[in-house]
Short mmCIF file of C-alpha atoms and ligand atoms in Angstrom, two decimals:
data_model
loop_
_atom_site.label_atom_id
_atom_site.label_comp_id
_atom_site.label_asym_id
_atom_site.label_seq_id
_atom_site.Cartn_x
_atom_site.Cartn_y
_atom_site.Cartn_z
CA UNK A 1 -2.53 -2.81 40.45
CA UNK A 2 -1.56 -1.18 43.72
CA UNK A 3 -3.29 1.95 45.02
CA UNK A 4 -1.71 3.87 47.88
CA UNK A 5 -4.21 6.04 49.76
CA UNK A 6 -3.57 9.41 51.33
CA UNK A 7 -2.65 9.44 54.99
CA UNK A 8 -5.62 10.13 57.26
CA UNK A 9 -8.39 9.07 54.85
CA UNK A 10 -11.51 8.22 56.94
CA UNK A 11 -12.42 4.51 57.13
CA UNK A 12 -15.90 4.98 55.61
CA UNK A 13 -14.40 6.64 52.48
CA UNK A 14 -11.92 3.77 52.13
CA UNK A 15 -14.83 1.30 52.42
CA UNK A 16 -16.91 2.96 49.71
CA UNK A 17 -13.87 3.29 47.41
CA UNK A 18 -13.11 -0.42 47.91
CA UNK A 19 -16.73 -1.29 47.08
CA UNK A 20 -16.52 0.84 43.92
CA UNK A 21 -13.35 -1.00 42.82
CA UNK A 22 -14.95 -4.39 43.50
CA UNK A 23 -17.89 -3.36 41.32
CA UNK A 24 -15.34 -3.19 38.45
CA UNK A 25 -14.88 -6.96 38.72
CA UNK A 26 -11.62 -7.17 40.68
CA UNK A 27 -10.77 -8.47 44.15
CA UNK A 28 -9.40 -5.84 46.51
CA UNK A 29 -7.02 -6.60 49.36
CA UNK A 30 -6.74 -3.91 52.00
CA UNK A 31 -3.56 -3.51 53.98
CA UNK A 32 -3.43 -0.93 56.71
CA UNK A 33 -0.01 0.15 57.91
CA UNK A 34 0.84 2.64 60.62
CA UNK A 35 1.29 5.48 58.16
CA UNK A 36 -0.19 4.23 54.89
CA UNK A 37 -3.15 2.26 53.63
CA UNK A 38 -2.64 0.30 50.44
CA UNK A 39 -5.17 -1.47 48.22
CA UNK A 40 -4.01 -4.40 46.09
CA UNK A 41 -6.21 -5.17 43.09
CA UNK A 42 -6.22 -8.75 41.84
CA UNK A 43 -7.86 -9.98 38.64
CA UNK A 44 -8.30 -8.41 35.22
CA UNK A 45 -7.40 -4.75 35.67
CA UNK A 46 -7.20 -3.98 31.94
CA UNK A 47 -10.52 -2.10 32.11
CA UNK A 48 -9.34 0.13 34.98
CA UNK A 49 -7.68 3.37 33.99
CA UNK A 50 -4.98 4.49 36.41
CA UNK A 51 -5.23 8.14 35.35
CA UNK A 52 -8.95 8.25 36.23
CA UNK A 53 -8.16 6.74 39.66
CA UNK A 54 -5.80 9.63 40.31
CA UNK A 55 -8.82 11.94 40.12
CA UNK A 56 -10.11 10.49 43.43
CA UNK A 57 -9.05 12.72 46.32
CA UNK A 58 -8.14 9.80 48.59
CA UNK A 59 -5.65 8.37 46.07
CA UNK A 60 -1.96 9.15 46.58
CA UNK A 61 -0.37 6.91 43.96
CA UNK A 62 -1.32 4.17 41.49
CA UNK A 63 1.16 1.53 40.37
CA UNK A 64 0.25 -0.79 37.54
CA UNK A 65 1.84 -4.20 38.03
CA UNK A 66 0.23 -5.90 35.06
CA UNK A 67 0.26 -4.53 31.51
CA UNK A 68 -2.99 -2.89 30.32
CA UNK A 69 -3.36 -5.40 27.45
CA UNK A 70 -4.74 -8.85 28.00
CA UNK A 71 -5.36 -10.70 24.76
CA UNK A 72 -1.97 -9.70 23.34
CA UNK A 73 -0.24 -10.47 26.64
CA UNK A 74 2.11 -13.44 26.80
CA UNK A 75 1.17 -13.88 30.44
CA UNK A 76 -2.24 -15.17 29.39
CA UNK A 77 -0.96 -17.03 26.31
CA UNK A 78 2.57 -18.32 26.96
CA UNK A 79 3.07 -20.11 23.60
CA UNK A 80 4.06 -18.17 20.49
CA UNK A 81 1.15 -17.56 18.14
CA UNK A 82 1.43 -18.74 14.57
CA UNK A 83 -0.43 -17.07 11.73
CA UNK A 84 -1.45 -19.50 9.01
CA UNK A 85 -2.34 -18.12 5.62
CA UNK A 86 -4.13 -20.41 3.22
CA UNK A 87 -2.66 -20.15 -0.27
CA UNK A 88 -5.81 -21.58 -1.82
CA UNK A 89 -3.83 -24.52 -3.30
CA UNK A 90 -4.20 -26.79 -0.31
CA UNK A 91 -1.13 -25.47 1.50
CA UNK A 92 -0.68 -22.80 4.06
CA UNK A 93 2.15 -20.40 4.74
CA UNK A 94 3.07 -19.64 8.29
CA UNK A 95 4.56 -16.80 10.27
CA UNK A 96 5.58 -17.12 13.90
CA UNK A 97 6.22 -19.97 16.36
CA UNK A 98 9.34 -21.11 14.54
CA UNK A 99 8.30 -20.09 11.03
CA UNK A 100 10.07 -17.25 9.31
CA UNK A 101 7.82 -15.30 6.92
CA UNK A 102 9.47 -13.28 4.19
CA UNK A 103 7.22 -10.73 2.47
CA UNK A 104 8.74 -8.99 -0.54
CA UNK A 105 7.64 -6.79 -3.40
CA UNK A 106 7.45 -3.19 -4.58
CA UNK A 107 6.28 -0.29 -2.46
CA UNK A 108 3.43 0.25 -4.92
CA UNK A 109 1.90 -1.69 -7.72
CA UNK A 110 2.64 0.24 -10.91
CA UNK A 111 2.04 -1.92 -13.98
CA UNK A 112 1.15 -5.52 -14.77
CA UNK A 113 4.68 -6.15 -16.09
CA UNK A 114 6.28 -4.67 -12.98
CA UNK A 115 4.26 -6.56 -10.36
CA UNK A 116 4.32 -9.89 -12.17
CA UNK A 117 8.08 -9.66 -12.86
CA UNK A 118 8.85 -8.76 -9.23
CA UNK A 119 6.46 -11.44 -7.91
CA UNK A 120 8.17 -14.13 -10.02
CA UNK A 121 11.63 -12.96 -8.99
CA UNK A 122 10.92 -12.86 -5.24
CA UNK A 123 9.16 -16.20 -5.36
CA UNK A 124 12.11 -17.75 -7.17
CA UNK A 125 14.42 -16.35 -4.49
CA UNK A 126 12.31 -17.96 -1.73
CA UNK A 127 9.89 -15.27 -0.50
CA UNK A 128 6.68 -16.61 1.01
CA UNK A 129 4.44 -13.58 0.38
CA UNK A 130 4.12 -10.74 -2.13
CA UNK A 131 3.70 -7.14 -1.00
CA UNK A 132 2.51 -4.19 -3.09
CA UNK A 133 0.59 -1.04 -2.24
CA UNK A 134 -2.56 -0.18 -4.16
CA UNK A 135 -3.81 2.55 -1.80
CA UNK A 136 -0.79 4.58 -0.75
CA UNK A 137 -0.51 6.91 2.25
CA UNK A 138 1.74 9.67 0.84
CA UNK A 139 3.00 12.71 2.69
CA UNK A 140 2.22 14.95 -0.29
CA UNK A 141 -1.19 14.97 -1.98
CA UNK A 142 0.68 15.59 -5.27
CA UNK A 143 2.68 12.34 -5.07
CA UNK A 144 1.55 9.11 -6.72
CA UNK A 145 -1.36 7.84 -4.61
CA UNK A 146 -1.37 4.25 -5.87
CA UNK A 147 -3.50 2.63 -8.57
CA UNK A 148 -6.35 1.84 -6.16
CA UNK A 149 -8.71 -0.94 -7.32
CA UNK A 150 -6.74 -1.38 -10.54
CA UNK A 151 -3.64 -2.01 -8.42
CA UNK A 152 -5.50 -4.65 -6.42
CA UNK A 153 -6.52 -6.39 -9.65
CA UNK A 154 -2.89 -6.45 -10.77
CA UNK A 155 -1.80 -7.84 -7.41
CA UNK A 156 -4.40 -10.59 -7.75
CA UNK A 157 -3.05 -11.35 -11.20
CA UNK A 158 0.46 -11.68 -9.77
CA UNK A 159 -0.98 -13.95 -7.05
CA UNK A 160 -2.60 -16.16 -9.69
CA UNK A 161 0.64 -16.34 -11.69
CA UNK A 162 2.89 -17.19 -8.75
CA UNK A 163 0.65 -18.63 -6.02
CA UNK A 164 2.11 -16.11 -3.56
CA UNK A 165 -0.36 -14.81 -0.96
CA UNK A 166 -0.62 -11.01 -1.08
CA UNK A 167 -0.15 -8.30 1.53
CA UNK A 168 -1.46 -4.80 0.90
CA UNK A 169 -2.41 -1.71 2.88
CA UNK A 170 -5.95 -0.73 3.76
CA UNK A 171 -6.37 2.96 4.52
CA UNK A 172 -10.09 3.17 5.07
CA UNK A 173 -12.74 0.69 6.11
CA UNK A 174 -14.73 1.41 2.91
CA UNK A 175 -11.92 -0.33 1.00
CA UNK A 176 -12.62 -3.61 2.82
CA UNK A 177 -15.28 -4.59 0.28
CA UNK A 178 -12.65 -4.78 -2.47
CA UNK A 179 -10.13 -6.67 -0.29
CA UNK A 180 -11.73 -10.09 -0.78
CA UNK A 181 -8.72 -11.66 -2.49
CA UNK A 182 -6.17 -10.05 -0.16
CA UNK A 183 -4.49 -12.52 2.18
CA UNK A 184 -3.00 -10.18 4.81
CA UNK A 185 -4.30 -6.67 5.41
CA UNK A 186 -1.63 -4.12 6.26
CA UNK A 187 -2.40 -1.30 8.68
CA UNK A 188 0.25 1.32 7.98
CA UNK A 189 2.29 3.27 10.52
CA UNK A 190 0.13 6.36 10.01
CA UNK A 191 -3.02 4.44 10.87
CA UNK A 192 -1.74 2.49 13.87
CA UNK A 193 -3.91 4.54 16.18
CA UNK A 194 -6.90 4.92 13.87
CA UNK A 195 -9.12 3.31 16.47
CA UNK A 196 -12.25 3.24 14.29
CA UNK A 197 -10.31 1.29 11.67
CA UNK A 198 -8.81 -1.04 14.29
CA UNK A 199 -12.24 -1.79 15.78
CA UNK A 200 -13.65 -2.63 12.34
CA UNK A 201 -10.70 -4.90 11.60
CA UNK A 202 -11.47 -6.69 14.85
CA UNK A 203 -14.60 -7.98 13.12
CA UNK A 204 -12.70 -9.11 10.04
CA UNK A 205 -11.45 -12.66 9.56
CA UNK A 206 -8.22 -11.89 7.72
CA UNK A 207 -4.75 -11.65 9.31
CA UNK A 208 -3.63 -8.09 10.00
CA UNK A 209 -0.09 -6.79 9.59
CA UNK A 210 0.03 -3.96 12.12
CA UNK A 211 2.91 -1.53 11.65
CA UNK A 212 4.31 0.49 14.51
CA UNK A 213 3.50 4.20 14.35
CA UNK A 214 6.30 6.66 13.58
CA UNK A 215 6.29 7.95 17.14
CA UNK A 216 4.54 5.15 18.99
CA UNK A 217 5.79 3.34 22.04
CA UNK A 218 5.91 -0.43 22.31
CA UNK A 219 2.95 -0.34 24.71
CA UNK A 220 0.93 1.78 22.26
CA UNK A 221 1.63 -0.76 19.51
CA UNK A 222 0.44 -3.56 21.81
CA UNK A 223 -2.65 -1.57 22.76
CA UNK A 224 -3.42 -1.09 19.04
CA UNK A 225 -3.18 -4.88 18.61
CA UNK A 226 -5.43 -5.26 21.66
CA UNK A 227 -8.08 -3.11 19.93
CA UNK A 228 -8.22 -5.54 17.01
CA UNK A 229 -8.07 -8.60 19.26
CA UNK A 230 -10.79 -7.35 21.58
CA UNK A 231 -13.10 -7.27 18.54
CA UNK A 232 -12.46 -10.99 17.95
CA UNK A 233 -9.63 -11.03 15.39
CA UNK A 234 -6.56 -12.53 17.03
CA UNK A 235 -4.56 -13.06 13.82
CA UNK A 236 -2.12 -10.18 14.11
CA UNK A 237 1.47 -9.80 12.98
CA UNK A 238 3.32 -6.85 14.52
CA UNK A 239 5.85 -4.92 12.49
CA UNK A 240 8.74 -2.76 13.66
CA UNK A 241 9.40 -0.30 10.82
CA UNK A 242 11.59 2.34 12.42
CA UNK A 243 10.70 5.29 14.58
CA UNK A 244 11.44 9.03 14.47
CA UNK A 245 14.59 10.09 16.28
CA UNK A 246 16.85 13.14 16.08
CA UNK A 247 19.08 11.59 13.43
CA UNK A 248 18.16 12.30 9.82
CA UNK A 249 20.87 10.17 8.21
CA UNK A 250 18.38 7.34 7.84
CA UNK A 251 14.67 7.84 7.06
CA UNK A 252 13.79 6.44 10.49
CA UNK A 253 15.76 4.64 13.21
CA UNK A 254 15.27 0.89 13.30
CA UNK A 255 14.45 0.00 16.89
CA UNK A 256 15.99 -3.46 17.00
CA UNK A 257 15.42 -3.64 20.74
CA UNK A 258 11.68 -3.60 20.05
CA UNK A 259 12.03 -7.18 18.79
CA UNK A 260 13.11 -8.86 22.05
CA UNK A 261 10.88 -6.47 24.01
CA UNK A 262 7.79 -7.36 22.00
CA UNK A 263 8.66 -11.06 22.02
CA UNK A 264 8.84 -10.91 25.80
CA UNK A 265 5.51 -9.16 26.31
CA UNK A 266 3.40 -10.70 23.57
CA UNK A 267 2.84 -14.05 21.91
CA UNK A 268 2.12 -12.38 18.54
CA UNK A 269 4.66 -12.78 15.71
CA UNK A 270 6.97 -9.80 15.19
CA UNK A 271 8.42 -8.92 11.80
CA UNK A 272 10.71 -6.10 10.69
CA UNK A 273 10.61 -3.69 7.75
CA UNK A 274 14.24 -2.70 7.09
CA UNK A 275 13.21 -0.72 3.98
CA UNK A 276 11.09 1.97 5.66
CA UNK A 277 13.29 1.83 8.74
CA UNK A 278 16.40 2.95 6.86
CA UNK A 279 15.11 4.46 3.60
CA UNK A 280 18.42 3.44 2.01
CA UNK A 281 18.62 0.35 -0.22
CA UNK A 282 22.24 -0.56 0.58
CA UNK A 283 21.44 -0.72 4.30
CA UNK A 284 18.52 -3.10 3.89
CA UNK A 285 20.46 -6.42 3.83
CA UNK A 286 22.46 -5.56 6.97
CA UNK A 287 19.34 -4.56 8.92
CA UNK A 288 17.39 -7.56 7.62
CA UNK A 289 20.08 -9.90 8.94
CA UNK A 290 20.26 -8.01 12.24
CA UNK A 291 16.49 -8.32 12.67
CA UNK A 292 16.55 -12.09 12.23
CA UNK A 293 19.53 -12.38 14.57
CA UNK A 294 17.52 -10.39 17.15
CA UNK A 295 14.67 -12.91 16.96
CA UNK A 296 12.24 -11.49 14.39
CA UNK A 297 9.69 -13.90 12.92
CA UNK A 298 10.00 -12.42 9.46
CA UNK A 299 10.70 -9.45 7.25
CA UNK A 300 8.85 -7.20 4.84
CA UNK A 301 11.23 -5.91 2.19
CA UNK A 302 10.72 -3.55 -0.74
CA UNK A 303 12.00 -5.04 -4.00
CA UNK A 304 11.69 -3.26 -7.37
CA UNK A 305 12.91 -4.40 -10.77
CA UNK A 306 13.85 -0.82 -11.69
CA UNK A 307 14.33 1.23 -8.49
CA UNK A 308 15.42 4.34 -10.43
CA UNK A 309 12.04 4.50 -12.13
CA UNK A 310 9.92 3.47 -9.13
CA UNK A 311 6.88 5.68 -8.50
CA UNK A 312 7.34 5.34 -4.75
CA UNK A 313 10.30 4.55 -2.43
CA UNK A 314 12.81 3.63 -5.18
CA UNK A 315 15.73 4.81 -3.01
CA UNK A 316 15.00 2.13 -0.41
CA UNK A 317 14.05 -0.66 -2.81
CA UNK A 318 16.55 -3.42 -3.47
CA UNK A 319 16.78 -5.14 -6.84
CA UNK A 320 15.70 -8.74 -7.37
CA UNK A 321 19.40 -9.66 -7.71
CA UNK A 322 20.23 -8.14 -4.33
CA UNK A 323 17.20 -9.94 -2.87
CA UNK A 324 18.52 -13.30 -4.12
CA UNK A 325 21.87 -12.67 -2.39
CA UNK A 326 20.09 -11.66 0.84
CA UNK A 327 17.76 -14.68 0.76
CA UNK A 328 20.73 -17.04 0.44
CA UNK A 329 22.09 -15.67 3.71
CA UNK A 330 18.67 -15.67 5.39
CA UNK A 331 18.16 -19.32 4.48
CA UNK A 332 21.39 -20.15 6.32
CA UNK A 333 20.23 -18.12 9.34
CA UNK A 334 16.93 -19.97 9.20
CA UNK A 335 18.68 -23.33 9.34
CA UNK A 336 20.86 -22.16 12.20
CA UNK A 337 17.82 -20.89 14.12
CA UNK A 338 15.91 -24.09 13.25
CA UNK A 339 13.30 -22.01 11.51
CA UNK A 340 11.80 -22.78 8.16
CA UNK A 341 11.42 -20.30 5.37
CA UNK A 342 7.75 -20.60 4.62
C1 PEP B 401 4.55 0.69 3.16
O1 PEP B 401 4.68 -0.43 3.64
O2 PEP B 401 4.63 0.94 1.95
C2 PEP B 401 4.34 1.84 4.08
C3 PEP B 401 3.82 2.97 3.66
O3 PEP B 401 4.79 1.57 5.33
P1 PEP B 401 4.67 2.43 6.67
O4 PEP B 401 3.21 2.51 7.00
O5 PEP B 401 5.47 1.65 7.65
O6 PEP B 401 5.28 3.79 6.39
MN1 MN B 402 7.07 2.14 0.77
#
């Protein structure tokens, strides 16, 4: 971090400001030019807020050289992180560091028949994980809110029948006590900046699938991951799921450039949700392929055995048949990229 001081600041004020900065645990190099004095901060500046520094009268300008996140930062962890999920049958499924994780399943768990049929179909097609919402964040309070604990039980039944690890959304920390059998906890786009929730999940041992907020920047997504990591849980998978733009043709706009950007700044695996990004089933295969081509470590895709009758997000859900066709292409991409479908 570089701090330029105002011209004409008395030496004693510079000295006490320097001492204050050093008390924050950083080294401060002073360079005095003819017209400007500049302080260079070296060390971990993640705890220093540039906006608060601007409140000091002697400060002219603050330039952050290093990103404000540390644990998520590739600079401090150059190798890709890999998230291993134990299936409970002596094997583990991996996402990241060369492993492509494909998560598939309905938006919400509706019935035993539905979730088990979809779980079997996606497993057969080569998916590594089963998704399904039990607690649903819906825009309208009158829409289907998910089956809650009953939905979790049905997901667990599908897990027992297929051996697929399960991914489901947690909306409130009180739900954690019923999430014992869940393999990956999803934090939805609407909760990406629920800092109380993120802090609690920092104390949890399970991997977290952290979705990008509807209007969140890449840095905000990384800072949300940093919240969880600073609590001690480093097993995070980031998910680009589309952001709000001016165009309403698609439900959101898939920010494909977020993939290389995130991969450059963080070691955490990055997956893509082409279903929520587009909101249109026929676009899902094209965007899924584009995401892998752009370097994503996996995908989360909504698959429903009867999209017309789905209680949530039927219009963006692909059928098991369409998923089989897509997986055949993804397997070829995986070979080409020397990645393994887990
Ligand atoms: C979902 O995965 O079903 C979901 C609600 O996703 P998002 O939080 O990205 O909208
Ligand atoms: Mn959905």
